[in-house]
Amino acid sequence: MRVVQLTDSHLGADDTAELLGMNTDNSLDLVLDMLQQRSDQFDVILVTGDIALHGAREAYERFQNKLARFEQATLWLAGNHDDSAFMRDVVGFGNEMARSALVAGWQLIMLDSVQPNEVGGSLSQSELNFLRHCLQQQPDLPALVALHHHPMAVGCEWLDEQQISNSEEFLDLVRSHANVKVVCWGHVHQIFDTTSAGVRFMSSPSTCVQFAQNSADFKLDPAAPGVRWMELHADGHVDTEIWRLSGVNLNVDLESTGYAQD
Ligand SMILES: [Fe+2]
């Protein structure tokens, strides 16, 4: 099964909204054009949060309309900039907000790491119990766990203050279930990829602005918007690539020193 992880599109209430100088509808549209040209190369679109910039209902409606061109299943989870009630309202009884899915011999598990009115992440006991339950229900299937916030430091001090506050508890749970093969997240707007105790831990570029790797303070990176592509093999092995836009000139305020966190 091949998955495209699409994350942090930060769409505003209307299509003129910008994040740090970049029009986020425009950058998402270009990323989706790239995906359409490769639409025979993936089976699922996994959206790992911050679909919206300020949680506007219209952002989810436009996002859903933009994704309607794809036949592939799409799964959405919320980030700290999202309003999950609006998200759920927009998708109605669709499968987009499913908490778990069995696809082609893998279990996909979507966790909610958002804390009300907080930028940083945490996993409630009910989320951890849900994860444990899913893993115990399907002990023979490899599992991918997706969430918005990072469960380990990515090397940027300012972002690492926002990682899952009880990440050790989460990682202990992951490591005690041999069926977990992948943990992936958004939020950090940069790529990260490491293997620990047989589990692949990865983040994806944003479909809009990118944060510089290994920067103690807030800093933007000129890298182009993109997605993470993964091929999940039946034996639990994973191949992955980063697909970025090329040949486009998107405006971004690289000198920006802050990020409106509302
Ligand atoms: Fe984000």
PDB file of N, CA and C and ligand atoms in Angstrom, residues 8 10 50 81 148 187 189 259, ligand 1:
ATOM      1  N   ASP A   8      -0.246  20.175   7.127  1.00  0.00           N
ATOM      2  CA  ASP A   8      -0.036  21.584   7.471  1.00  0.00           C
ATOM      3  C   ASP A   8      -0.264  22.516   6.291  1.00  0.00           C
ATOM      4  N   HIS A  10      -2.607  24.846   6.255  1.00  0.00           N
ATOM      5  CA  HIS A  10      -2.873  26.177   6.831  1.00  0.00           C
ATOM      6  C   HIS A  10      -3.726  27.060   5.922  1.00  0.00           C
ATOM      7  N   ASP A  50      -3.438  20.610  10.954  1.00  0.00           N
ATOM      8  CA  ASP A  50      -3.271  22.008  10.540  1.00  0.00           C
ATOM      9  C   ASP A  50      -3.719  22.193   9.084  1.00  0.00           C
ATOM     10  N   HIS A  81      -3.968  24.083  14.992  1.00  0.00           N
ATOM     11  CA  HIS A  81      -4.643  25.210  14.355  1.00  0.00           C
ATOM     12  C   HIS A  81      -6.061  24.859  13.901  1.00  0.00           C
ATOM     13  N   HIS A 148      -0.507  14.546  14.972  1.00  0.00           N
ATOM     14  CA  HIS A 148      -0.057  15.856  14.500  1.00  0.00           C
ATOM     15  C   HIS A 148       1.303  16.250  15.079  1.00  0.00           C
ATOM     16  N   HIS A 187       3.199  19.070  11.833  1.00  0.00           N
ATOM     17  CA  HIS A 187       3.525  20.135  12.783  1.00  0.00           C
ATOM     18  C   HIS A 187       4.901  20.765  12.609  1.00  0.00           C
ATOM     19  N   HIS A 189       6.884  20.997   9.942  1.00  0.00           N
ATOM     20  CA  HIS A 189       7.156  21.625   8.632  1.00  0.00           C
ATOM     21  C   HIS A 189       8.587  21.352   8.157  1.00  0.00           C
ATOM     22  N   TYR A 259       5.810  33.360  14.304  1.00  0.00           N
ATOM     23  CA  TYR A 259       4.764  32.570  13.720  1.00  0.00           C
ATOM     24  C   TYR A 259       3.510  32.824  14.547  1.00  0.00           C
TER      25      TYR A 259
HETATM   26 FE    FE B   1       1.600  23.726  11.009  1.00  0.00          FE
END
